[in-house]
């Protein structure tokens, strides 16, 4: 049985979970956020307790259990591999790093976390922390992190603008700066190790938990990449990334056919209005909305002003 595209309703991380969050997910995309410190809209999530929900009210984990590889694809084995978020950073996020699969599996019993960001909106002068400065030793990083504010001087910062794409492999120190809204595709993992949280405290004067020992263990001090460069695929399609865990495309002002691929699912997120049609069916995604395209699905026609599409990389 072929499966139609499934529009999704996100889960949210907010309040004390995202003290850096704001209300731009509502202002820009009209999302029904729970409060004005909503940092993350989990557009497609199989994370326990943070499942996104189909347009028919079914939790994503239940859909996976019901349809299996008809939904995910024959190339997908084990747990669902990807997590897609939209993030709103009213303030700068903590300085953090993620482990790879080997370390996360051994220490946390979970997948590691490699991710990528597409900058959707950025205030003038907005920056990311994107690695540490060249020549910094592990001992220097540990000493500065234990002091707290001293770590700020070791961080590598890059200016960003809308449309920029940044790849963040496991082991790379990073932080999203204030005034940035972005799209994040990542491995389906919630493992994060914090170095530093800018001396932030909650209403009771308590600082957030740090994980300096684990963070130092997994940091790659040599990784200093630049923003990704798009490859023009023709007819309004661009390959933004093709990495081990996921690939990312952008479609702009175009109408294209998309054949179903029984090996793998795809995720589409409308940045501008996007219309999807198939045999005896159609749906329209408003800006900021996401749909899952099942592996055992229909051949589609997609007409879009702008959309992002992510999927597990297959040869």
PDB file of N, CA and C in Angstrom, residues 48-145:
ATOM      1  N   UNK A  48      11.409  10.058  22.486  1.00  0.00           N
ATOM      2  CA  UNK A  48      10.372   9.753  23.478  1.00  0.00           C
ATOM      3  C   UNK A  48      10.001  10.984  24.305  1.00  0.00           C
ATOM      4  N   UNK A  49       8.709  11.212  24.418  1.00  0.00           N
ATOM      5  CA  UNK A  49       8.212  12.369  25.151  1.00  0.00           C
ATOM      6  C   UNK A  49       8.169  13.641  24.344  1.00  0.00           C
ATOM      7  N   UNK A  50       8.770  13.627  23.153  1.00  0.00           N
ATOM      8  CA  UNK A  50       8.783  14.797  22.273  1.00  0.00           C
ATOM      9  C   UNK A  50       8.442  14.382  20.841  1.00  0.00           C
ATOM     10  N   UNK A  51       7.489  13.463  20.707  1.00  0.00           N
ATOM     11  CA  UNK A  51       7.053  13.031  19.381  1.00  0.00           C
ATOM     12  C   UNK A  51       6.278  14.140  18.683  1.00  0.00           C
ATOM     13  N   UNK A  52       6.603  14.384  17.424  1.00  0.00           N
ATOM     14  CA  UNK A  52       5.707  15.183  16.602  1.00  0.00           C
ATOM     15  C   UNK A  52       4.481  14.332  16.283  1.00  0.00           C
ATOM     16  N   UNK A  53       3.432  14.985  15.751  1.00  0.00           N
ATOM     17  CA  UNK A  53       2.132  14.340  15.591  1.00  0.00           C
ATOM     18  C   UNK A  53       1.641  14.565  14.170  1.00  0.00           C
ATOM     19  N   UNK A  54       1.017  13.549  13.582  1.00  0.00           N
ATOM     20  CA  UNK A  54       0.499  13.678  12.223  1.00  0.00           C
ATOM     21  C   UNK A  54      -0.733  14.569  12.193  1.00  0.00           C
ATOM     22  N   UNK A  55      -1.162  14.910  10.972  1.00  0.00           N
ATOM     23  CA  UNK A  55      -2.371  15.721  10.832  1.00  0.00           C
ATOM     24  C   UNK A  55      -3.609  14.982  11.303  1.00  0.00           C
ATOM     25  N   UNK A  56      -3.513  13.680  11.526  1.00  0.00           N
ATOM     26  CA  UNK A  56      -4.629  12.890  12.058  1.00  0.00           C
ATOM     27  C   UNK A  56      -4.479  12.632  13.556  1.00  0.00           C
ATOM     28  N   UNK A  57      -3.487  13.277  14.182  1.00  0.00           N
ATOM     29  CA  UNK A  57      -3.336  13.182  15.625  1.00  0.00           C
ATOM     30  C   UNK A  57      -2.547  11.987  16.123  1.00  0.00           C
ATOM     31  N   UNK A  58      -1.827  11.297  15.237  1.00  0.00           N
ATOM     32  CA  UNK A  58      -1.058  10.119  15.641  1.00  0.00           C
ATOM     33  C   UNK A  58       0.392  10.499  15.940  1.00  0.00           C
ATOM     34  N   UNK A  59       0.918   9.997  17.049  1.00  0.00           N
ATOM     35  CA  UNK A  59       2.318  10.237  17.387  1.00  0.00           C
ATOM     36  C   UNK A  59       3.220   9.597  16.335  1.00  0.00           C
ATOM     37  N   UNK A  60       4.325  10.278  16.052  1.00  0.00           N
ATOM     38  CA  UNK A  60       5.204   9.799  14.999  1.00  0.00           C
ATOM     39  C   UNK A  60       5.757   8.416  15.319  1.00  0.00           C
ATOM     40  N   UNK A  61       6.084   8.164  16.583  1.00  0.00           N
ATOM     41  CA  UNK A  61       6.569   6.846  16.965  1.00  0.00           C
ATOM     42  C   UNK A  61       5.554   5.753  16.671  1.00  0.00           C
ATOM     43  N   UNK A  62       4.262   6.053  16.846  1.00  0.00           N
ATOM     44  CA  UNK A  62       3.213   5.077  16.543  1.00  0.00           C
ATOM     45  C   UNK A  62       3.119   4.827  15.041  1.00  0.00           C
ATOM     46  N   UNK A  63       3.317   5.865  14.244  1.00  0.00           N
ATOM     47  CA  UNK A  63       3.301   5.689  12.789  1.00  0.00           C
ATOM     48  C   UNK A  63       4.453   4.781  12.340  1.00  0.00           C
ATOM     49  N   UNK A  64       5.629   4.989  12.936  1.00  0.00           N
ATOM     50  CA  UNK A  64       6.772   4.148  12.600  1.00  0.00           C
ATOM     51  C   UNK A  64       6.482   2.691  12.960  1.00  0.00           C
ATOM     52  N   UNK A  65       5.905   2.472  14.148  1.00  0.00           N
ATOM     53  CA  UNK A  65       5.592   1.109  14.581  1.00  0.00           C
ATOM     54  C   UNK A  65       4.570   0.459  13.652  1.00  0.00           C
ATOM     55  N   UNK A  66       3.619   1.239  13.158  1.00  0.00           N
ATOM     56  CA  UNK A  66       2.569   0.689  12.309  1.00  0.00           C
ATOM     57  C   UNK A  66       3.069   0.363  10.908  1.00  0.00           C
ATOM     58  N   UNK A  67       3.795   1.293  10.303  1.00  0.00           N
ATOM     59  CA  UNK A  67       4.130   1.147   8.886  1.00  0.00           C
ATOM     60  C   UNK A  67       5.543   0.650   8.627  1.00  0.00           C
ATOM     61  N   UNK A  68       6.425   0.736   9.610  1.00  0.00           N
ATOM     62  CA  UNK A  68       7.776   0.212   9.464  1.00  0.00           C
ATOM     63  C   UNK A  68       8.499   0.768   8.256  1.00  0.00           C
ATOM     64  N   UNK A  69       9.108  -0.123   7.459  1.00  0.00           N
ATOM     65  CA  UNK A  69       9.921   0.319   6.337  1.00  0.00           C
ATOM     66  C   UNK A  69       9.100   0.879   5.182  1.00  0.00           C
ATOM     67  N   UNK A  70       7.784   0.657   5.167  1.00  0.00           N
ATOM     68  CA  UNK A  70       6.956   1.372   4.187  1.00  0.00           C
ATOM     69  C   UNK A  70       7.039   2.877   4.437  1.00  0.00           C
ATOM     70  N   UNK A  71       7.211   3.244   5.693  1.00  0.00           N
ATOM     71  CA  UNK A  71       7.349   4.653   6.059  1.00  0.00           C
ATOM     72  C   UNK A  71       8.799   5.107   5.946  1.00  0.00           C
ATOM     73  N   UNK A  72       9.728   4.339   6.529  1.00  0.00           N
ATOM     74  CA  UNK A  72      11.101   4.793   6.685  1.00  0.00           C
ATOM     75  C   UNK A  72      11.999   4.426   5.510  1.00  0.00           C
ATOM     76  N   UNK A  73      11.750   3.280   4.865  1.00  0.00           N
ATOM     77  CA  UNK A  73      12.564   2.841   3.750  1.00  0.00           C
ATOM     78  C   UNK A  73      13.400   1.621   4.062  1.00  0.00           C
ATOM     79  N   UNK A  74      13.740   0.871   3.039  1.00  0.00           N
ATOM     80  CA  UNK A  74      14.492  -0.370   3.222  1.00  0.00           C
ATOM     81  C   UNK A  74      15.921  -0.140   3.676  1.00  0.00           C
ATOM     82  N   UNK A  75      16.455   1.054   3.442  1.00  0.00           N
ATOM     83  CA  UNK A  75      17.830   1.361   3.865  1.00  0.00           C
ATOM     84  C   UNK A  75      17.909   1.791   5.322  1.00  0.00           C
ATOM     85  N   UNK A  76      16.759   1.979   5.969  1.00  0.00           N
ATOM     86  CA  UNK A  76      16.726   2.443   7.355  1.00  0.00           C
ATOM     87  C   UNK A  76      16.492   1.249   8.261  1.00  0.00           C
ATOM     88  N   UNK A  77      17.455   0.954   9.113  1.00  0.00           N
ATOM     89  CA  UNK A  77      17.322  -0.121  10.085  1.00  0.00           C
ATOM     90  C   UNK A  77      17.555   0.442  11.476  1.00  0.00           C
ATOM     91  N   UNK A  78      17.001  -0.220  12.466  1.00  0.00           N
ATOM     92  CA  UNK A  78      17.160   0.275  13.829  1.00  0.00           C
ATOM     93  C   UNK A  78      16.251   1.458  14.094  1.00  0.00           C
ATOM     94  N   UNK A  79      16.645   2.300  15.058  1.00  0.00           N
ATOM     95  CA  UNK A  79      15.797   3.418  15.434  1.00  0.00           C
ATOM     96  C   UNK A  79      15.759   4.485  14.346  1.00  0.00           C
ATOM     97  N   UNK A  80      14.718   5.309  14.388  1.00  0.00           N
ATOM     98  CA  UNK A  80      14.560   6.350  13.375  1.00  0.00           C
ATOM     99  C   UNK A  80      15.768   7.277  13.424  1.00  0.00           C
ATOM    100  N   UNK A  81      16.397   7.580  12.269  1.00  0.00           N
ATOM    101  CA  UNK A  81      17.739   8.180  12.305  1.00  0.00           C
ATOM    102  C   UNK A  81      17.826   9.689  12.414  1.00  0.00           C
ATOM    103  N   UNK A  82      16.770  10.443  12.060  1.00  0.00           N
ATOM    104  CA  UNK A  82      16.897  11.893  11.951  1.00  0.00           C
ATOM    105  C   UNK A  82      15.895  12.626  12.837  1.00  0.00           C
ATOM    106  N   UNK A  83      16.233  13.858  13.136  1.00  0.00           N
ATOM    107  CA  UNK A  83      15.386  14.773  13.900  1.00  0.00           C
ATOM    108  C   UNK A  83      15.489  16.137  13.233  1.00  0.00           C
ATOM    109  N   UNK A  84      14.347  16.747  12.984  1.00  0.00           N
ATOM    110  CA  UNK A  84      14.312  18.055  12.324  1.00  0.00           C
ATOM    111  C   UNK A  84      13.678  19.084  13.259  1.00  0.00           C
ATOM    112  N   UNK A  85      14.379  20.215  13.425  1.00  0.00           N
ATOM    113  CA  UNK A  85      13.907  21.284  14.304  1.00  0.00           C
ATOM    114  C   UNK A  85      13.949  22.628  13.587  1.00  0.00           C
ATOM    115  N   UNK A  86      13.110  23.554  14.030  1.00  0.00           N
ATOM    116  CA  UNK A  86      13.294  24.976  13.805  1.00  0.00           C
ATOM    117  C   UNK A  86      13.635  25.594  15.152  1.00  0.00           C
ATOM    118  N   UNK A  87      14.648  26.471  15.183  1.00  0.00           N
ATOM    119  CA  UNK A  87      15.095  27.075  16.436  1.00  0.00           C
ATOM    120  C   UNK A  87      15.012  28.591  16.378  1.00  0.00           C
ATOM    121  N   UNK A  88      14.633  29.183  17.507  1.00  0.00           N
ATOM    122  CA  UNK A  88      14.600  30.640  17.665  1.00  0.00           C
ATOM    123  C   UNK A  88      15.471  31.009  18.849  1.00  0.00           C
ATOM    124  N   UNK A  89      16.588  31.679  18.593  1.00  0.00           N
ATOM    125  CA  UNK A  89      17.524  32.077  19.638  1.00  0.00           C
ATOM    126  C   UNK A  89      17.367  33.566  19.929  1.00  0.00           C
ATOM    127  N   UNK A  90      16.570  33.890  20.913  1.00  0.00           N
ATOM    128  CA  UNK A  90      16.481  35.289  21.370  1.00  0.00           C
ATOM    129  C   UNK A  90      17.774  35.682  22.072  1.00  0.00           C
ATOM    130  N   UNK A  91      18.374  34.715  22.768  1.00  0.00           N
ATOM    131  CA  UNK A  91      19.680  34.894  23.400  1.00  0.00           C
ATOM    132  C   UNK A  91      20.617  33.810  22.874  1.00  0.00           C
ATOM    133  N   UNK A  92      21.907  33.970  23.146  1.00  0.00           N
ATOM    134  CA  UNK A  92      22.891  32.993  22.700  1.00  0.00           C
ATOM    135  C   UNK A  92      22.745  31.690  23.473  1.00  0.00           C
ATOM    136  N   UNK A  93      22.821  30.557  22.747  1.00  0.00           N
ATOM    137  CA  UNK A  93      22.774  29.250  23.390  1.00  0.00           C
ATOM    138  C   UNK A  93      24.074  28.960  24.113  1.00  0.00           C
ATOM    139  N   UNK A  94      24.047  27.946  24.966  1.00  0.00           N
ATOM    140  CA  UNK A  94      25.252  27.524  25.663  1.00  0.00           C
ATOM    141  C   UNK A  94      26.321  27.063  24.669  1.00  0.00           C
ATOM    142  N   UNK A  95      27.572  27.158  25.078  1.00  0.00           N
ATOM    143  CA  UNK A  95      28.681  26.614  24.300  1.00  0.00           C
ATOM    144  C   UNK A  95      28.709  25.113  24.565  1.00  0.00           C
ATOM    145  N   UNK A  96      28.604  24.319  23.496  1.00  0.00           N
ATOM    146  CA  UNK A  96      28.385  22.885  23.681  1.00  0.00           C
ATOM    147  C   UNK A  96      29.089  22.081  22.607  1.00  0.00           C
ATOM    148  N   UNK A  97      29.043  20.765  22.794  1.00  0.00           N
ATOM    149  CA  UNK A  97      29.625  19.830  21.840  1.00  0.00           C
ATOM    150  C   UNK A  97      28.844  18.524  21.961  1.00  0.00           C
ATOM    151  N   UNK A  98      28.814  17.749  20.873  1.00  0.00           N
ATOM    152  CA  UNK A  98      28.104  16.474  20.877  1.00  0.00           C
ATOM    153  C   UNK A  98      29.074  15.333  20.609  1.00  0.00           C
ATOM    154  N   UNK A  99      28.827  14.168  21.196  1.00  0.00           N
ATOM    155  CA  UNK A  99      29.686  13.008  20.958  1.00  0.00           C
ATOM    156  C   UNK A  99      29.336  12.300  19.651  1.00  0.00           C
ATOM    157  N   UNK A 100      30.253  11.456  19.185  1.00  0.00           N
ATOM    158  CA  UNK A 100      29.946  10.621  18.030  1.00  0.00           C
ATOM    159  C   UNK A 100      29.223   9.355  18.487  1.00  0.00           C
ATOM    160  N   UNK A 101      28.880   8.491  17.528  1.00  0.00           N
ATOM    161  CA  UNK A 101      28.089   7.301  17.852  1.00  0.00           C
ATOM    162  C   UNK A 101      28.810   6.367  18.819  1.00  0.00           C
ATOM    163  N   UNK A 102      30.121   6.224  18.649  1.00  0.00           N
ATOM    164  CA  UNK A 102      30.870   5.287  19.492  1.00  0.00           C
ATOM    165  C   UNK A 102      30.852   5.747  20.943  1.00  0.00           C
ATOM    166  N   UNK A 103      31.199   7.006  21.191  1.00  0.00           N
ATOM    167  CA  UNK A 103      31.239   7.537  22.559  1.00  0.00           C
ATOM    168  C   UNK A 103      29.835   7.578  23.161  1.00  0.00           C
ATOM    169  N   UNK A 104      28.866   8.083  22.407  1.00  0.00           N
ATOM    170  CA  UNK A 104      27.493   8.196  22.928  1.00  0.00           C
ATOM    171  C   UNK A 104      26.913   6.818  23.230  1.00  0.00           C
ATOM    172  N   UNK A 105      27.203   5.841  22.371  1.00  0.00           N
ATOM    173  CA  UNK A 105      26.702   4.497  22.623  1.00  0.00           C
ATOM    174  C   UNK A 105      27.305   3.893  23.880  1.00  0.00           C
ATOM    175  N   UNK A 106      28.616   4.112  24.069  1.00  0.00           N
ATOM    176  CA  UNK A 106      29.306   3.540  25.229  1.00  0.00           C
ATOM    177  C   UNK A 106      28.923   4.230  26.530  1.00  0.00           C
ATOM    178  N   UNK A 107      28.810   5.549  26.503  1.00  0.00           N
ATOM    179  CA  UNK A 107      28.618   6.321  27.733  1.00  0.00           C
ATOM    180  C   UNK A 107      27.142   6.599  28.021  1.00  0.00           C
ATOM    181  N   UNK A 108      26.336   6.838  26.970  1.00  0.00           N
ATOM    182  CA  UNK A 108      24.951   7.253  27.165  1.00  0.00           C
ATOM    183  C   UNK A 108      23.927   6.206  26.710  1.00  0.00           C
ATOM    184  N   UNK A 109      24.395   5.211  25.939  1.00  0.00           N
ATOM    185  CA  UNK A 109      23.461   4.238  25.387  1.00  0.00           C
ATOM    186  C   UNK A 109      22.560   4.825  24.322  1.00  0.00           C
ATOM    187  N   UNK A 110      23.067   5.831  23.600  1.00  0.00           N
ATOM    188  CA  UNK A 110      22.272   6.530  22.595  1.00  0.00           C
ATOM    189  C   UNK A 110      23.111   6.762  21.339  1.00  0.00           C
ATOM    190  N   UNK A 111      22.440   7.266  20.280  1.00  0.00           N
ATOM    191  CA  UNK A 111      23.160   7.705  19.102  1.00  0.00           C
ATOM    192  C   UNK A 111      23.971   8.952  19.418  1.00  0.00           C
ATOM    193  N   UNK A 112      25.032   9.163  18.662  1.00  0.00           N
ATOM    194  CA  UNK A 112      25.734  10.441  18.711  1.00  0.00           C
ATOM    195  C   UNK A 112      24.933  11.514  17.991  1.00  0.00           C
ATOM    196  N   UNK A 113      25.573  12.667  17.804  1.00  0.00           N
ATOM    197  CA  UNK A 113      24.832  13.778  17.219  1.00  0.00           C
ATOM    198  C   UNK A 113      25.726  14.588  16.287  1.00  0.00           C
ATOM    199  N   UNK A 114      25.472  14.419  15.008  1.00  0.00           N
ATOM    200  CA  UNK A 114      25.993  15.298  13.966  1.00  0.00           C
ATOM    201  C   UNK A 114      24.812  16.067  13.412  1.00  0.00           C
ATOM    202  N   UNK A 115      24.999  17.353  13.102  1.00  0.00           N
ATOM    203  CA  UNK A 115      23.871  18.182  12.690  1.00  0.00           C
ATOM    204  C   UNK A 115      24.310  19.202  11.648  1.00  0.00           C
ATOM    205  N   UNK A 116      23.341  19.908  11.098  1.00  0.00           N
ATOM    206  CA  UNK A 116      23.607  21.006  10.166  1.00  0.00           C
ATOM    207  C   UNK A 116      22.548  22.074  10.364  1.00  0.00           C
ATOM    208  N   UNK A 117      22.948  23.313  10.086  1.00  0.00           N
ATOM    209  CA  UNK A 117      22.050  24.454  10.243  1.00  0.00           C
ATOM    210  C   UNK A 117      21.892  25.208   8.930  1.00  0.00           C
ATOM    211  N   UNK A 118      20.674  25.652   8.678  1.00  0.00           N
ATOM    212  CA  UNK A 118      20.397  26.616   7.613  1.00  0.00           C
ATOM    213  C   UNK A 118      19.886  27.885   8.290  1.00  0.00           C
ATOM    214  N   UNK A 119      20.567  28.998   8.089  1.00  0.00           N
ATOM    215  CA  UNK A 119      20.157  30.259   8.713  1.00  0.00           C
ATOM    216  C   UNK A 119      18.918  30.796   7.983  1.00  0.00           C
ATOM    217  N   UNK A 120      17.818  30.956   8.708  1.00  0.00           N
ATOM    218  CA  UNK A 120      16.573  31.464   8.126  1.00  0.00           C
ATOM    219  C   UNK A 120      16.430  32.974   8.309  1.00  0.00           C
ATOM    220  N   UNK A 121      16.743  33.449   9.490  1.00  0.00           N
ATOM    221  CA  UNK A 121      16.708  34.887   9.799  1.00  0.00           C
ATOM    222  C   UNK A 121      17.884  35.187  10.724  1.00  0.00           C
ATOM    223  N   UNK A 122      18.469  36.362  10.572  1.00  0.00           N
ATOM    224  CA  UNK A 122      19.590  36.755  11.430  1.00  0.00           C
ATOM    225  C   UNK A 122      19.612  38.272  11.547  1.00  0.00           C
ATOM    226  N   UNK A 123      19.700  38.763  12.780  1.00  0.00           N
ATOM    227  CA  UNK A 123      19.789  40.204  12.961  1.00  0.00           C
ATOM    228  C   UNK A 123      21.157  40.690  12.493  1.00  0.00           C
ATOM    229  N   UNK A 124      21.271  41.971  12.270  1.00  0.00           N
ATOM    230  CA  UNK A 124      22.541  42.562  11.849  1.00  0.00           C
ATOM    231  C   UNK A 124      23.629  42.236  12.862  1.00  0.00           C
ATOM    232  N   UNK A 125      24.750  41.708  12.378  1.00  0.00           N
ATOM    233  CA  UNK A 125      25.868  41.399  13.256  1.00  0.00           C
ATOM    234  C   UNK A 125      25.777  40.059  13.966  1.00  0.00           C
ATOM    235  N   UNK A 126      24.774  39.240  13.623  1.00  0.00           N
ATOM    236  CA  UNK A 126      24.604  37.947  14.295  1.00  0.00           C
ATOM    237  C   UNK A 126      25.784  37.027  14.001  1.00  0.00           C
ATOM    238  N   UNK A 127      26.135  36.204  15.007  1.00  0.00           N
ATOM    239  CA  UNK A 127      27.280  35.310  14.876  1.00  0.00           C
ATOM    240  C   UNK A 127      26.969  33.930  15.450  1.00  0.00           C
ATOM    241  N   UNK A 128      27.728  32.951  14.978  1.00  0.00           N
ATOM    242  CA  UNK A 128      27.775  31.624  15.575  1.00  0.00           C
ATOM    243  C   UNK A 128      29.138  31.419  16.232  1.00  0.00           C
ATOM    244  N   UNK A 129      29.166  30.644  17.305  1.00  0.00           N
ATOM    245  CA  UNK A 129      30.410  30.022  17.741  1.00  0.00           C
ATOM    246  C   UNK A 129      30.559  28.767  16.897  1.00  0.00           C
ATOM    247  N   UNK A 130      31.690  28.678  16.164  1.00  0.00           N
ATOM    248  CA  UNK A 130      31.880  27.610  15.176  1.00  0.00           C
ATOM    249  C   UNK A 130      33.294  27.067  15.306  1.00  0.00           C
ATOM    250  N   UNK A 131      33.491  26.254  16.339  1.00  0.00           N
ATOM    251  CA  UNK A 131      34.802  25.698  16.618  1.00  0.00           C
ATOM    252  C   UNK A 131      35.562  26.532  17.641  1.00  0.00           C
ATOM    253  N   UNK A 132      36.809  26.109  17.931  1.00  0.00           N
ATOM    254  CA  UNK A 132      37.705  26.872  18.806  1.00  0.00           C
ATOM    255  C   UNK A 132      38.845  27.417  17.954  1.00  0.00           C
ATOM    256  N   UNK A 133      39.509  28.423  18.457  1.00  0.00           N
ATOM    257  CA  UNK A 133      40.583  29.057  17.709  1.00  0.00           C
ATOM    258  C   UNK A 133      41.739  28.084  17.487  1.00  0.00           C
ATOM    259  N   UNK A 134      42.453  28.292  16.394  1.00  0.00           N
ATOM    260  CA  UNK A 134      43.583  27.446  16.071  1.00  0.00           C
ATOM    261  C   UNK A 134      44.659  27.489  17.141  1.00  0.00           C
ATOM    262  N   UNK A 135      45.287  26.352  17.399  1.00  0.00           N
ATOM    263  CA  UNK A 135      46.394  26.285  18.343  1.00  0.00           C
ATOM    264  C   UNK A 135      46.005  26.090  19.788  1.00  0.00           C
ATOM    265  N   UNK A 136      44.699  26.063  20.104  1.00  0.00           N
ATOM    266  CA  UNK A 136      44.266  25.858  21.488  1.00  0.00           C
ATOM    267  C   UNK A 136      44.441  24.382  21.854  1.00  0.00           C
ATOM    268  N   UNK A 137      45.083  24.109  22.974  1.00  0.00           N
ATOM    269  CA  UNK A 137      45.288  22.730  23.417  1.00  0.00           C
ATOM    270  C   UNK A 137      44.110  22.263  24.272  1.00  0.00           C
ATOM    271  N   UNK A 138      44.033  20.966  24.430  1.00  0.00           N
ATOM    272  CA  UNK A 138      42.975  20.396  25.270  1.00  0.00           C
ATOM    273  C   UNK A 138      43.127  20.869  26.717  1.00  0.00           C
ATOM    274  N   UNK A 139      44.360  20.985  27.176  1.00  0.00           N
ATOM    275  CA  UNK A 139      44.599  21.450  28.549  1.00  0.00           C
ATOM    276  C   UNK A 139      44.159  22.903  28.723  1.00  0.00           C
ATOM    277  N   UNK A 140      44.452  23.750  27.717  1.00  0.00           N
ATOM    278  CA  UNK A 140      44.016  25.144  27.785  1.00  0.00           C
ATOM    279  C   UNK A 140      42.496  25.246  27.794  1.00  0.00           C
ATOM    280  N   UNK A 141      41.844  24.444  26.963  1.00  0.00           N
ATOM    281  CA  UNK A 141      40.383  24.472  26.891  1.00  0.00           C
ATOM    282  C   UNK A 141      39.767  24.022  28.206  1.00  0.00           C
ATOM    283  N   UNK A 142      40.339  22.985  28.823  1.00  0.00           N
ATOM    284  CA  UNK A 142      39.823  22.522  30.108  1.00  0.00           C
ATOM    285  C   UNK A 142      39.987  23.597  31.189  1.00  0.00           C
ATOM    286  N   UNK A 143      41.171  24.182  31.266  1.00  0.00           N
ATOM    287  CA  UNK A 143      41.424  25.183  32.300  1.00  0.00           C
ATOM    288  C   UNK A 143      40.490  26.380  32.149  1.00  0.00           C
ATOM    289  N   UNK A 144      40.317  26.840  30.914  1.00  0.00           N
ATOM    290  CA  UNK A 144      39.439  27.981  30.675  1.00  0.00           C
ATOM    291  C   UNK A 144      37.987  27.635  30.984  1.00  0.00           C
ATOM    292  N   UNK A 145      37.567  26.435  30.628  1.00  0.00           N
ATOM    293  CA  UNK A 145      36.190  26.018  30.878  1.00  0.00           C
ATOM    294  C   UNK A 145      35.911  25.918  32.373  1.00  0.00           C
TER     295      UNK A 145
END
